[in-house]
Short mmCIF file of C-alpha atoms in Angstrom, two decimals:
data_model
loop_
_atom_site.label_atom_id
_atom_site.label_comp_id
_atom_site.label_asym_id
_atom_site.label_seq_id
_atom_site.Cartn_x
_atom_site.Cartn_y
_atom_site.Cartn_z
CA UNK A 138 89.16 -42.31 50.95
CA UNK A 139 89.33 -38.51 50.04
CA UNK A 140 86.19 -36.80 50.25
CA UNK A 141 85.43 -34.04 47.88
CA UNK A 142 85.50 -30.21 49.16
CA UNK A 143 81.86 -29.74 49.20
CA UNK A 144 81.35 -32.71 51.48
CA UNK A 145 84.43 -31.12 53.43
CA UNK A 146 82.45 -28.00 54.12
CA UNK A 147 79.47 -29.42 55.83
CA UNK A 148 81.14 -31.63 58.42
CA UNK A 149 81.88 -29.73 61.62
CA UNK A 150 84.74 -31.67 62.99
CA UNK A 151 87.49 -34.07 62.39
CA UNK A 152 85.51 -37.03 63.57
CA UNK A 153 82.90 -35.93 60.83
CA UNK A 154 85.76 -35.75 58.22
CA UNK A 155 87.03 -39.21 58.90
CA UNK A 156 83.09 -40.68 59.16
CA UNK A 157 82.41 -39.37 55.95
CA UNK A 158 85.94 -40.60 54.62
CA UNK A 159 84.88 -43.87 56.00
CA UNK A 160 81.08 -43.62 54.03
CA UNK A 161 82.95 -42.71 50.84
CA UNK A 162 84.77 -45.93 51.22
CA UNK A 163 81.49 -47.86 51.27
CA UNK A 164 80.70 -46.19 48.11
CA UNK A 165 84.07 -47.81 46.37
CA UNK A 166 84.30 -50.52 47.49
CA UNK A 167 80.69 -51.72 46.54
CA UNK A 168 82.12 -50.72 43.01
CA UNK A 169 85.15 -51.94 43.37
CA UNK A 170 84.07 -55.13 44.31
CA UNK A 171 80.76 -55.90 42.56
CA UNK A 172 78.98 -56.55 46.31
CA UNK A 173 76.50 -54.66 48.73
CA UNK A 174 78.56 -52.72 51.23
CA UNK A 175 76.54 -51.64 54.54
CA UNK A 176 77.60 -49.46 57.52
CA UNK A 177 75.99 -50.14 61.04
CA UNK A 178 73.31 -47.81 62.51
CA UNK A 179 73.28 -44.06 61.73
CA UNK A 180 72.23 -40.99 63.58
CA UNK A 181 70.14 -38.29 61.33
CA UNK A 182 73.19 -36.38 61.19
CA UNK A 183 75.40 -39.36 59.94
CA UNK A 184 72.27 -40.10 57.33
CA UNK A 185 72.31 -36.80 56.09
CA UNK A 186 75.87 -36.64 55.47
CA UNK A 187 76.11 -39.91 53.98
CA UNK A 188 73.35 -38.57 51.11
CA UNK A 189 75.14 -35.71 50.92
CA UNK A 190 77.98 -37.86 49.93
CA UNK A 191 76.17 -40.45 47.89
CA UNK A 192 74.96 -37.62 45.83
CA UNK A 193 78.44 -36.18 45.69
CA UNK A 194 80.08 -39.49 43.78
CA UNK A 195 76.44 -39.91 42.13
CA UNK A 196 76.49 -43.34 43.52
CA UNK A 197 73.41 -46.03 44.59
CA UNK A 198 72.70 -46.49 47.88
CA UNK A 199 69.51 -47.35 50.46
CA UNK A 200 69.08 -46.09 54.16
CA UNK A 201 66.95 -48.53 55.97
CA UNK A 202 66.21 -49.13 59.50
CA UNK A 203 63.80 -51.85 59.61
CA UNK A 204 60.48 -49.70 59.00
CA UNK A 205 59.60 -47.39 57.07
CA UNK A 206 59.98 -43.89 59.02
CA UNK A 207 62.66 -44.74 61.06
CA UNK A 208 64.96 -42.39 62.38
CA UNK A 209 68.15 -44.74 63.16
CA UNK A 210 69.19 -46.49 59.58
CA UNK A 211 71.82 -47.91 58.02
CA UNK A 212 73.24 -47.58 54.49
CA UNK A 213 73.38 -50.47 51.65
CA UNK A 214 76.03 -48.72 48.76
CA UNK A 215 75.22 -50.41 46.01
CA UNK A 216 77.54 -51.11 42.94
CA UNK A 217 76.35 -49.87 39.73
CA UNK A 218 74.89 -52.73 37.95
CA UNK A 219 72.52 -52.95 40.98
CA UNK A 220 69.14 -51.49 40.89
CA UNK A 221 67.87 -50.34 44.66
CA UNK A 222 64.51 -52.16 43.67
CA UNK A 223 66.41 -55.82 43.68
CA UNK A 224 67.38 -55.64 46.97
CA UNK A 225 65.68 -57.31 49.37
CA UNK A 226 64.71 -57.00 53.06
CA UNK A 227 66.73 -60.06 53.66
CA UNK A 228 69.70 -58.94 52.65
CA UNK A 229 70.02 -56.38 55.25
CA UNK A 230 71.65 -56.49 58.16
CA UNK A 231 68.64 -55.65 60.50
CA UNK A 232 67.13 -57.87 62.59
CA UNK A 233 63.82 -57.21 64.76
CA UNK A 234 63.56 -58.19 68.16
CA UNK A 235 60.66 -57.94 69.94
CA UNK A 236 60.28 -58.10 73.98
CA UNK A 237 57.28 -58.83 75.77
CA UNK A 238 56.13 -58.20 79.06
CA UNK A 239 53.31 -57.26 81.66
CA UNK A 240 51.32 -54.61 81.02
CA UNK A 241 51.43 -53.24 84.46
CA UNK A 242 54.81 -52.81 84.27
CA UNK A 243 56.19 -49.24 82.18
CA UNK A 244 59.44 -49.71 80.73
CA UNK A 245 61.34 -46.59 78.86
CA UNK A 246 63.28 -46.45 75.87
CA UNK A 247 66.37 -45.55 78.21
CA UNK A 248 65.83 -48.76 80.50
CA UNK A 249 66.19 -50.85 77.60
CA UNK A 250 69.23 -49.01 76.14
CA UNK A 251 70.60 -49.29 79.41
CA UNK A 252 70.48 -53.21 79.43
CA UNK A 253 71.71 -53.30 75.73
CA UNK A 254 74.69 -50.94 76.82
CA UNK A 255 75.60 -53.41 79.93
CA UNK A 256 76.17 -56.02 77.68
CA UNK A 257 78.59 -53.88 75.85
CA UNK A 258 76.99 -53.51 72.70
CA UNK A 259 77.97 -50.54 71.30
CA UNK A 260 75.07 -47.93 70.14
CA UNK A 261 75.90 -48.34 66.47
CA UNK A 262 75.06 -51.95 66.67
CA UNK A 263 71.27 -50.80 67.84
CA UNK A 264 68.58 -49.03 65.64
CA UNK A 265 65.19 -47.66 66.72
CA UNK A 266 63.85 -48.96 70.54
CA UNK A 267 60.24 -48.47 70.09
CA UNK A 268 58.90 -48.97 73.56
CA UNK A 269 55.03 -49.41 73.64
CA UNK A 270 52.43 -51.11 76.38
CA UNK A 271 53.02 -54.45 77.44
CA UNK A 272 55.71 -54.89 74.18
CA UNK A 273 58.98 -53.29 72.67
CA UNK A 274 60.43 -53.18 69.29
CA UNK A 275 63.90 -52.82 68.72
CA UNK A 276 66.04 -53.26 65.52
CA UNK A 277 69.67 -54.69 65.95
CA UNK A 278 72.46 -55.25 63.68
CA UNK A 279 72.90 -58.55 62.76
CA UNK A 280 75.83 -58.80 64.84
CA UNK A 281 74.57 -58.03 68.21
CA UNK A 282 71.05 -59.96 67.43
CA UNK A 283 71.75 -63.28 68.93
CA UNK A 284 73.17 -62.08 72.01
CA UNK A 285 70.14 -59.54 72.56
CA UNK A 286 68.12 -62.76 72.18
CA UNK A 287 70.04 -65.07 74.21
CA UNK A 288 71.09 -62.96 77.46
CA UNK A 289 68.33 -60.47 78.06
CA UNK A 290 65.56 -62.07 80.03
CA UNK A 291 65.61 -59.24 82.91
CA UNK A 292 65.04 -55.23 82.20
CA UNK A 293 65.78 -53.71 85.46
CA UNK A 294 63.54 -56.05 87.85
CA UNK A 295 60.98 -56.52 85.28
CA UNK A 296 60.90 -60.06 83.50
CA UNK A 297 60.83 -59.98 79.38
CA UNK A 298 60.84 -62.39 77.08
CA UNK A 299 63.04 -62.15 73.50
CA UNK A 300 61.58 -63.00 70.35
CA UNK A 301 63.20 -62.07 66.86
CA UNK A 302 60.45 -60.32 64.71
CA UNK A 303 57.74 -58.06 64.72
CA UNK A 304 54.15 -57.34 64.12
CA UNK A 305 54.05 -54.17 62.14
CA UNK A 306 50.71 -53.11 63.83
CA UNK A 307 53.00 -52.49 66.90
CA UNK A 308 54.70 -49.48 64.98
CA UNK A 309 52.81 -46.72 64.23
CA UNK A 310 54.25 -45.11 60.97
CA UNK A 311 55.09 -41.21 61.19
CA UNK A 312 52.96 -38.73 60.09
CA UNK A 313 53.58 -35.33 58.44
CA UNK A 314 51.52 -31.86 57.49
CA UNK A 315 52.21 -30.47 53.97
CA UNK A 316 52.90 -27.04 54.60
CA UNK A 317 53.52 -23.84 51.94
CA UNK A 318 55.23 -21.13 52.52
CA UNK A 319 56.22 -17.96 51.06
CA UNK A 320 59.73 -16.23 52.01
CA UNK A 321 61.88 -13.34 50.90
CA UNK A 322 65.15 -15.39 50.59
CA UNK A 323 66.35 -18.72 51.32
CA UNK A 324 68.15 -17.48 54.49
CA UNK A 325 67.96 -19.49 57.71
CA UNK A 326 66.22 -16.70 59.98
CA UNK A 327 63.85 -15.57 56.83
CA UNK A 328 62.86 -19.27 56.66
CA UNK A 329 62.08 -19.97 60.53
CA UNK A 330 60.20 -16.63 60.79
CA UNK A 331 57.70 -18.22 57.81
CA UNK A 332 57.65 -21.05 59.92
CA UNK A 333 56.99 -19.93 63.00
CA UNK A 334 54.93 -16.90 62.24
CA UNK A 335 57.19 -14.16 64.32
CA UNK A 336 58.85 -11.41 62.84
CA UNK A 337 62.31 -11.33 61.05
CA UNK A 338 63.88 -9.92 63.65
CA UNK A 339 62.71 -12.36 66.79
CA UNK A 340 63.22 -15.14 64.36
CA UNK A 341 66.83 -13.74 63.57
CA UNK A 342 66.79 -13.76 67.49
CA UNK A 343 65.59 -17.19 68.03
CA UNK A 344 68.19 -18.46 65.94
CA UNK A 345 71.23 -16.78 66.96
CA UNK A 346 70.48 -17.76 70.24
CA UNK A 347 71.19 -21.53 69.24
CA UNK A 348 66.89 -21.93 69.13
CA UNK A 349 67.40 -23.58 65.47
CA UNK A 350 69.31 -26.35 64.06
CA UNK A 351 70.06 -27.02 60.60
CA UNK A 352 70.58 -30.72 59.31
CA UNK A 353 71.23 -31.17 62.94
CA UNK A 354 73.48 -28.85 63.69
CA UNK A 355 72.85 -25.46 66.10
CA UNK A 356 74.54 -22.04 66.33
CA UNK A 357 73.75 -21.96 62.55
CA UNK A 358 74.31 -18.24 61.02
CA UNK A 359 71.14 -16.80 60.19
CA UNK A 360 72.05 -15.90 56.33
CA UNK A 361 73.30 -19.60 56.06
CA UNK A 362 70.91 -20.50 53.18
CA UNK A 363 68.31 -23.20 52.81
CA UNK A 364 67.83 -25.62 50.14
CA UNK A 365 65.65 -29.13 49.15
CA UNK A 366 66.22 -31.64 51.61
CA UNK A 367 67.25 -30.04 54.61
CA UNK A 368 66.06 -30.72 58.08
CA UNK A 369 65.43 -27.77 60.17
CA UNK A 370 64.09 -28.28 64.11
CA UNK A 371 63.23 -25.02 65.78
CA UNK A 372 63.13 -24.98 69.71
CA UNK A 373 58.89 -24.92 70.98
CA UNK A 374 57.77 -25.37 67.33
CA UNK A 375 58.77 -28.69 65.80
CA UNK A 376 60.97 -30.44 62.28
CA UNK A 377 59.93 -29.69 59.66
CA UNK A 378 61.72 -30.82 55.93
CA UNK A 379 62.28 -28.29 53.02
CA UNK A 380 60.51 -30.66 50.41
CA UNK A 381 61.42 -28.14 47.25
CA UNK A 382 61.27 -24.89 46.04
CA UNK A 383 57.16 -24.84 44.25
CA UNK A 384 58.26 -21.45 42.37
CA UNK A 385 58.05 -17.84 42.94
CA UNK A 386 54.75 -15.33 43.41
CA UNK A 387 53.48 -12.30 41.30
CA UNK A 388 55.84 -10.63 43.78
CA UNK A 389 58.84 -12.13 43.24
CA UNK A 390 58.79 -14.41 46.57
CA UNK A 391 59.83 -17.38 46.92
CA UNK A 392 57.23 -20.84 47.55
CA UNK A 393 58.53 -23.51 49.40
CA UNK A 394 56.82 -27.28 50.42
CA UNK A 395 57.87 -28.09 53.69
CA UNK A 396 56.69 -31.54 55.67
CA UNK A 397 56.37 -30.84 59.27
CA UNK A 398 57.46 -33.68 61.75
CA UNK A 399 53.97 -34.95 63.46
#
């Protein structure tokens, strides 16, 4: 499906063109055909894109990854007639699996991605791994779910056992600090040197030297402006949101609310 110019200019590649091409289609076809259409797992990047987009065609549509906070989700486009509070949990795609094991033994989130992976189940098919003592989460597509549950007994030499579900004690939900900040301009380097607290000109540094990524994307011009909802990550200081632009001061600069990444 043809995506619309503005959508055009944020994607860096082909392979974004046709993924957002593809996410447009979600949009239509949930319209066209009256149902909930859902994509597999996205990447922040993908997520952002696909908001961008929803917001483009004004269109209804939930990213959900099994918990609140999570960084992997998929999209639910919704047709029109469908209100985003009638859906249900259940009707996602998402299934929880949980894996027990021995405390004494330390398993990483890449072990377990590595045992999903040499079952050839393909990275889209897998949310969040949430690795924690003795126990770890993971959310799967709905797809890959049974065979997670039915063929993985062994990570590396260590012995688990499969359940579907979760407790949600065993995730701990993400945390942010509210931030305000003044700034000169909406430019990239004017808004990481408020952030950071160094001067324009190391800031304008920092970023030029590929230090700072914009909705998840580096090597970012420093006048590239700023505006509500994007995701900046600066190299030694953290993510951080632009919440929304809280007005200007007696002097004419700007006040942004920013959320920064605990």
């Amino acid at each position: 499906m043809e995506i619309s110019s503005y959508v055009k200019s944020l994607c860096q590649n082909e392979e974004e063109i046709v993924f957002c091409s593809r996410i447009a289609g979600y949009f239509s076809a949930a319209e066209q055909k009256g149902f909930i259409r859902c994509s597999f797992f996205l990447n922040e990047r993908q997520i952002f894109l696909a908001d961008r987009i929803r917001e483009s065609l004004g269109a209804s549509g939930v990213f959900f990854g099994g918990y609140a906070g999570a960084v992997r989700q998929i999209l639910c486009a919704l047709p029109s007639w469908m209100s985003e509070d009638t859906l249900e949990e259940g009707e996602l795609p998402i299934v929880p699996v949980t894996f027990t094991y021995r405390r004494a033994d330390s398993l990483s989130h890449r072990d377990f991605l590595g045992a999903l992976m040499s079952l050839q189940i393909k990275r889209e098919m897998i949310g969040d791994i949430l690795p924690g003592e003795g126990q770890c989460v993971l959310f799967a597509h709905e797809n890959a779910a049974a065979l997670i549950l039915s063929e993985i007994s062994l990570i590396g030499r260590v012995g688990v056992r499969a359940e579907q579900g979760f407790h949600p004690d065993a995730i701990t939900p993400p945390r942010f600090e509210e931030q305000e900040i003044t700034v000169a301009s909406l430019r990239l380097d004017a808004v990481v040197a408020a952030l950071t607290g160094r001067g324009r000109e190391s800031a304008a540094s920092l970023v030029r030297g590929g230090g700072a990524q914009l909705n998840y994307v580096g090597n970012i011009p420093g006048s590239r402006q700023v505006s509500e909802g994007d995701v900046l990550s600066v190299r030694g200081y953290g993510k951080y949101r632009i919440a929304g632009l809280l007005g200007e001061t007696r002097r004419g600069r700007m006040k942004l609310q920013v959320f920064k990444y605990s």
